[in-house]
Amino acid sequence: SPNSTITTTIITLITTTMTTTQSTTLTESTIRITPSNLLINPGAEYGSLLPWITGGTCIATIDNGSARSGCNPHSGTKQFFGGNCNDSNSTLTQSVLLLNDTQGYTVAQLDSGNLSTYISFYQQSWSGSLAMDKAQISLIFRTLNKTLI
């Protein structure tokens, strides 16, 4: 047989693995806008009506559940109690300053008109009929000089 040459070419594939690490720094800033409750003494737990302002023909008081059997505080040991004067009303009012450097609001936020509020309360009726009691909550925004917004 004639001389034959067999040529074998070996190709070596070299794979280089490079690991790169991408570092991302996440910067997050949080602005505290809403404290847990803007009211002071919201559930009468201070044992006094302060800083609430009372009104109406039947003055609201603080009760620990002893004024009427079964009318116990929802939570804690005290509650506001009023209206026990035969078809008379009791009112409690509290002013909350939003721009006094403690609530975290800015003039721009208030001026934007995009703030929201959440109001929650528990009501019990002396007579056991909520139809007899007419709870009402009002939220009024005023300027620092008490002008209605």
CSV table of C-alpha atoms in Angstrom, one decimal:
chain,number,residue,atom,x,y,z
A,1,SER,CA,0.0,0.0,0.0
A,2,PRO,CA,1.3,3.3,-0.8
A,3,ASN,CA,2.6,5.3,2.1
A,4,SER,CA,-0.2,7.4,3.5
A,5,THR,CA,0.0,9.9,6.2
A,6,ILE,CA,-2.8,10.4,8.5
A,7,THR,CA,-2.8,13.8,10.0
A,8,THR,CA,-4.8,14.2,13.1
A,9,THR,CA,-5.4,17.7,14.3
A,10,ILE,CA,-6.3,18.0,17.9
A,11,ILE,CA,-8.0,21.2,18.7
A,12,THR,CA,-7.9,22.0,22.3
A,13,LEU,CA,-10.7,24.3,23.4
A,14,ILE,CA,-9.8,26.3,26.4
A,15,THR,CA,-12.7,27.8,28.2
A,16,THR,CA,-12.0,30.6,30.6
A,17,THR,CA,-14.8,31.4,33.0
A,18,MET,CA,-14.8,34.8,34.4
A,19,THR,CA,-16.9,35.7,37.3
A,20,THR,CA,-17.9,39.3,37.6
A,21,THR,CA,-19.7,40.7,40.6
A,22,GLN,CA,-22.0,43.6,40.0
A,23,SER,CA,-22.5,45.7,43.1
A,24,THR,CA,-25.6,47.7,43.5
A,25,THR,CA,-26.1,50.1,46.3
A,26,LEU,CA,-29.7,50.8,47.1
A,27,THR,CA,-30.3,54.0,48.8
A,28,GLU,CA,-33.6,54.3,50.5
A,29,SER,CA,-35.0,57.2,52.4
A,30,THR,CA,-38.1,57.2,54.5
A,31,ILE,CA,-40.1,60.3,55.5
A,32,ARG,CA,-42.2,59.8,58.5
A,33,ILE,CA,-45.5,61.4,57.6
A,34,THR,CA,-48.1,59.8,59.8
A,35,PRO,CA,-47.6,59.1,63.5
A,36,SER,CA,-49.6,56.3,64.9
A,37,ASN,CA,-52.3,58.6,66.3
A,38,LEU,CA,-52.4,62.4,66.0
A,39,LEU,CA,-54.8,62.7,68.9
A,40,ILE,CA,-53.7,63.1,72.5
A,41,ASN,CA,-55.5,60.9,75.0
A,42,PRO,CA,-57.6,59.3,72.3
A,43,GLY,CA,-59.2,56.6,74.5
A,44,ALA,CA,-59.5,58.5,77.8
A,45,GLU,CA,-56.7,56.5,79.3
A,46,TYR,CA,-55.2,59.5,81.0
A,47,GLY,CA,-58.1,59.6,83.4
A,48,SER,CA,-59.0,63.1,82.5
A,49,LEU,CA,-60.7,64.8,79.6
A,50,LEU,CA,-57.6,66.9,78.8
A,51,PRO,CA,-56.8,68.1,76.1
A,52,TRP,CA,-60.3,67.4,74.8
A,53,ILE,CA,-62.8,70.3,75.0
A,54,THR,CA,-66.3,69.3,76.1
A,55,GLY,CA,-69.5,70.8,74.8
A,56,GLY,CA,-73.2,70.1,74.4
A,57,THR,CA,-75.9,70.1,77.0
A,58,CYS,CA,-74.8,66.9,78.6
A,59,ILE,CA,-71.1,67.1,79.5
A,60,ALA,CA,-69.0,64.0,78.6
A,61,THR,CA,-67.1,62.3,81.4
A,62,ILE,CA,-64.6,59.5,81.8
A,63,ASP,CA,-65.9,56.1,82.8
A,64,ASN,CA,-64.3,52.8,83.7
A,65,GLY,CA,-67.4,50.7,82.9
A,66,SER,CA,-69.2,51.3,86.1
A,67,ALA,CA,-71.8,53.9,84.7
A,68,ARG,CA,-73.8,51.2,83.0
A,69,SER,CA,-73.5,47.4,83.3
A,70,GLY,CA,-72.3,45.9,80.1
A,71,CYS,CA,-70.9,49.2,78.7
A,72,ASN,CA,-67.3,48.5,79.3
A,73,PRO,CA,-64.2,50.1,77.7
A,74,HIS,CA,-63.3,48.5,74.3
A,75,SER,CA,-59.7,48.4,75.3
A,76,GLY,CA,-57.8,49.7,78.3
A,77,THR,CA,-59.5,50.6,81.5
A,78,LYS,CA,-61.3,53.9,80.6
A,79,GLN,CA,-63.7,55.3,78.0
A,80,PHE,CA,-65.4,58.5,77.2
A,81,PHE,CA,-69.0,58.6,78.4
A,82,GLY,CA,-71.7,61.1,77.5
A,83,GLY,CA,-75.2,61.8,76.5
A,84,ASN,CA,-76.9,60.4,79.5
A,85,CYS,CA,-79.2,63.3,79.9
A,86,ASN,CA,-82.5,62.4,78.1
A,87,ASP,CA,-82.1,63.3,74.4
A,88,SER,CA,-79.2,65.6,75.0
A,89,ASN,CA,-75.9,65.6,73.3
A,90,SER,CA,-72.3,65.6,74.4
A,91,THR,CA,-69.4,66.7,72.3
A,92,LEU,CA,-65.6,66.3,72.5
A,93,THR,CA,-63.3,68.4,70.4
A,94,GLN,CA,-59.6,68.3,70.0
A,95,SER,CA,-57.4,70.5,67.7
A,96,VAL,CA,-54.3,68.9,66.2
A,97,LEU,CA,-51.5,71.1,64.8
A,98,LEU,CA,-50.0,69.5,61.7
A,99,LEU,CA,-47.2,72.1,61.2
A,100,ASN,CA,-45.7,72.2,64.7
A,101,ASP,CA,-42.5,70.3,63.9
A,102,THR,CA,-43.7,67.2,65.7
A,103,GLN,CA,-46.1,65.6,63.2
A,104,GLY,CA,-43.7,65.5,60.2
A,105,TYR,CA,-45.9,67.3,57.7
A,106,THR,CA,-44.6,70.1,55.5
A,107,VAL,CA,-46.5,73.2,54.2
A,108,ALA,CA,-46.0,71.7,50.6
A,109,GLN,CA,-47.7,68.4,51.6
A,110,LEU,CA,-50.6,70.2,53.2
A,111,ASP,CA,-50.9,72.6,50.2
A,112,SER,CA,-50.9,69.7,47.8
A,113,GLY,CA,-54.3,68.6,48.9
A,114,ASN,CA,-53.3,65.0,48.6
A,115,LEU,CA,-53.3,63.9,52.2
A,116,SER,CA,-55.6,61.3,53.5
A,117,THR,CA,-56.9,60.4,56.9
A,118,TYR,CA,-58.1,57.3,58.6
A,119,ILE,CA,-60.7,57.6,61.4
A,120,SER,CA,-61.8,54.7,63.5
A,121,PHE,CA,-63.8,54.6,66.7
A,122,TYR,CA,-65.9,52.3,68.8
A,123,GLN,CA,-69.4,53.1,70.0
A,124,GLN,CA,-71.7,51.6,72.6
A,125,SER,CA,-75.2,52.6,73.3
A,126,TRP,CA,-76.6,53.2,76.8
A,127,SER,CA,-79.9,51.6,75.7
A,128,GLY,CA,-78.3,48.8,73.7
A,129,SER,CA,-79.7,50.3,70.5
A,130,LEU,CA,-77.2,52.1,68.3
A,131,ALA,CA,-80.2,53.7,66.5
A,132,MET,CA,-80.7,55.8,69.6
A,133,ASP,CA,-77.2,57.2,69.5
A,134,LYS,CA,-76.1,59.4,66.7
A,135,ALA,CA,-72.3,59.4,66.6
A,136,GLN,CA,-70.8,62.1,64.4
A,137,ILE,CA,-67.2,62.7,63.6
A,138,SER,CA,-66.0,65.9,61.9
A,139,LEU,CA,-62.6,66.7,60.4
A,140,ILE,CA,-62.0,70.3,59.7
A,141,PHE,CA,-58.9,71.8,58.3
A,142,ARG,CA,-58.0,75.3,59.3
A,143,THR,CA,-55.0,77.6,58.8
A,144,LEU,CA,-52.8,78.6,61.8
A,145,ASN,CA,-55.0,81.7,62.3
A,146,LYS,CA,-58.1,79.4,62.5
A,147,THR,CA,-59.5,80.3,59.0
A,148,LEU,CA,-61.4,77.5,57.4
A,149,ILE,CA,-59.5,75.9,54.5
